[in-house]
Amino acid sequence: YLRIRAMVILAIIAGMVLDPLIPVLVPIILPTLLAYNIDLIHFGVLMVVAVVIGQVTPPMAIALFISGRIAEVDQMDVLRANTPFLIGIVVFLLIAIAIPEVATWLPSVMRD
């Protein structure tokens, strides 16, 4: 799980500055995922959640800036309103890293 944690941290940091992160990063790390037999669905869920965290986390927070501009709201108000949701997403990410079944439950239900 150390490798997964490292890749998730990389995705969060890169997601802060790079919008199309998944198409850029996944082909690079896919051989590593396959070599270590990491569940691709589990990693995919973690990657999407990590990119969301990166997109709404300062210093860039491109998703917050865009939504604030559209709604014509001050950026600090958007950031303050987003903080409880960001905390919830981070908690989910930590739980999903520790317990892979949390991240893979819904896809497994949809498969059957």
Short mmCIF file of C-alpha atoms in Angstrom, two decimals:
data_model
loop_
_atom_site.label_atom_id
_atom_site.label_comp_id
_atom_site.label_asym_id
_atom_site.label_seq_id
_atom_site.Cartn_x
_atom_site.Cartn_y
_atom_site.Cartn_z
CA TYR A 1 0.00 0.00 0.00
CA LEU A 2 3.02 2.26 0.27
CA ARG A 3 3.22 2.45 -3.53
CA ILE A 4 -0.47 3.32 -3.76
CA ARG A 5 -0.07 6.07 -1.17
CA ALA A 6 2.91 7.50 -3.04
CA MET A 7 1.01 7.49 -6.34
CA VAL A 8 -2.04 9.12 -4.74
CA ILE A 9 0.10 11.86 -3.22
CA LEU A 10 1.72 12.39 -6.62
CA ALA A 11 -1.75 12.60 -8.21
CA ILE A 12 -2.94 15.18 -5.68
CA ILE A 13 0.12 17.37 -6.15
CA ALA A 14 0.12 17.05 -9.93
CA GLY A 15 -3.66 17.56 -10.01
CA MET A 16 -3.18 21.00 -8.49
CA VAL A 17 -1.35 22.24 -11.58
CA LEU A 18 -2.14 19.82 -14.40
CA ASP A 19 -5.75 19.55 -15.57
CA PRO A 20 -5.52 16.48 -17.85
CA LEU A 21 -3.66 14.46 -15.24
CA ILE A 22 -5.22 11.02 -15.71
CA PRO A 23 -4.49 10.68 -19.45
CA VAL A 24 -0.92 11.84 -18.81
CA LEU A 25 -0.08 9.88 -15.65
CA VAL A 26 -1.88 6.55 -16.04
CA PRO A 27 0.04 5.30 -19.11
CA ILE A 28 3.27 6.06 -17.28
CA ILE A 29 2.38 4.18 -14.08
CA LEU A 30 0.29 1.35 -15.58
CA PRO A 31 3.27 -1.04 -15.91
CA THR A 32 4.05 -0.51 -12.23
CA LEU A 33 0.44 -1.22 -11.27
CA LEU A 34 0.44 -4.43 -13.28
CA ALA A 35 3.85 -5.52 -11.97
CA TYR A 36 2.70 -5.22 -8.35
CA ASN A 37 -0.76 -6.73 -9.01
CA ILE A 38 -2.58 -3.61 -7.84
CA ASP A 39 -6.32 -3.76 -8.50
CA LEU A 40 -6.93 -1.39 -11.41
CA ILE A 41 -10.48 -0.52 -10.35
CA HIS A 42 -9.32 0.32 -6.84
CA PHE A 43 -6.51 2.44 -8.20
CA GLY A 44 -8.84 4.12 -10.71
CA VAL A 45 -11.22 5.20 -7.96
CA LEU A 46 -8.32 6.48 -5.87
CA MET A 47 -6.88 8.35 -8.85
CA VAL A 48 -10.17 10.08 -9.67
CA VAL A 49 -10.68 11.11 -6.03
CA ALA A 50 -7.07 12.33 -5.80
CA VAL A 51 -7.46 14.43 -8.94
CA VAL A 52 -10.67 15.95 -7.54
CA ILE A 53 -8.79 16.86 -4.36
CA GLY A 54 -6.02 18.42 -6.44
CA GLN A 55 -8.50 20.40 -8.52
CA VAL A 56 -10.13 22.01 -5.48
CA THR A 57 -7.02 22.53 -3.35
CA PRO A 58 -5.08 25.80 -3.37
CA PRO A 59 -2.72 27.19 -4.63
CA MET A 60 -4.24 26.61 -8.07
CA ALA A 61 -7.75 25.27 -7.28
CA ILE A 62 -8.79 25.69 -10.89
CA ALA A 63 -12.22 24.13 -10.30
CA LEU A 64 -12.95 26.58 -7.49
CA PHE A 65 -11.79 29.57 -9.49
CA ILE A 66 -13.94 28.63 -12.46
CA SER A 67 -17.03 27.97 -10.35
CA GLY A 68 -16.49 31.20 -8.41
CA ARG A 69 -16.24 33.18 -11.63
CA ILE A 70 -19.38 31.60 -13.06
CA ALA A 71 -21.34 32.28 -9.86
CA GLU A 72 -19.73 35.74 -9.48
CA VAL A 73 -18.70 34.94 -5.90
CA ASP A 74 -15.50 35.92 -4.10
CA GLN A 75 -12.84 33.20 -4.25
CA MET A 76 -12.40 33.12 -0.46
CA ASP A 77 -16.13 32.53 -0.01
CA VAL A 78 -15.95 29.64 -2.46
CA LEU A 79 -12.94 28.20 -0.62
CA ARG A 80 -14.63 28.49 2.78
CA ALA A 81 -17.81 26.86 1.48
CA ASN A 82 -15.78 24.06 -0.10
CA THR A 83 -13.71 23.19 2.98
CA PRO A 84 -16.20 20.77 4.64
CA PHE A 85 -16.60 18.89 1.36
CA LEU A 86 -12.83 18.75 0.87
CA ILE A 87 -12.41 17.30 4.36
CA GLY A 88 -15.03 14.65 3.56
CA ILE A 89 -13.32 13.72 0.31
CA VAL A 90 -9.93 13.43 2.03
CA VAL A 91 -11.44 11.21 4.74
CA PHE A 92 -13.01 9.00 2.06
CA LEU A 93 -9.66 8.78 0.24
CA LEU A 94 -7.84 7.71 3.40
CA ILE A 95 -10.49 5.09 4.17
CA ALA A 96 -10.45 3.84 0.56
CA ILE A 97 -6.67 3.47 0.66
CA ALA A 98 -6.81 1.53 3.93
CA ILE A 99 -9.84 -0.60 3.00
CA PRO A 100 -9.90 -1.33 -0.76
CA GLU A 101 -13.40 -2.84 -0.53
CA VAL A 102 -14.79 0.63 0.18
CA ALA A 103 -13.59 1.84 -3.22
CA THR A 104 -14.47 -1.32 -5.15
CA TRP A 105 -17.88 -2.09 -3.63
CA LEU A 106 -20.03 -0.02 -6.00
CA PRO A 107 -18.22 -1.15 -9.18
CA SER A 108 -18.56 -4.78 -8.06
CA VAL A 109 -22.30 -4.31 -7.46
CA MET A 110 -22.72 -2.75 -10.89
CA ARG A 111 -20.82 -5.64 -12.50
CA ASP A 112 -23.12 -8.33 -11.10
#
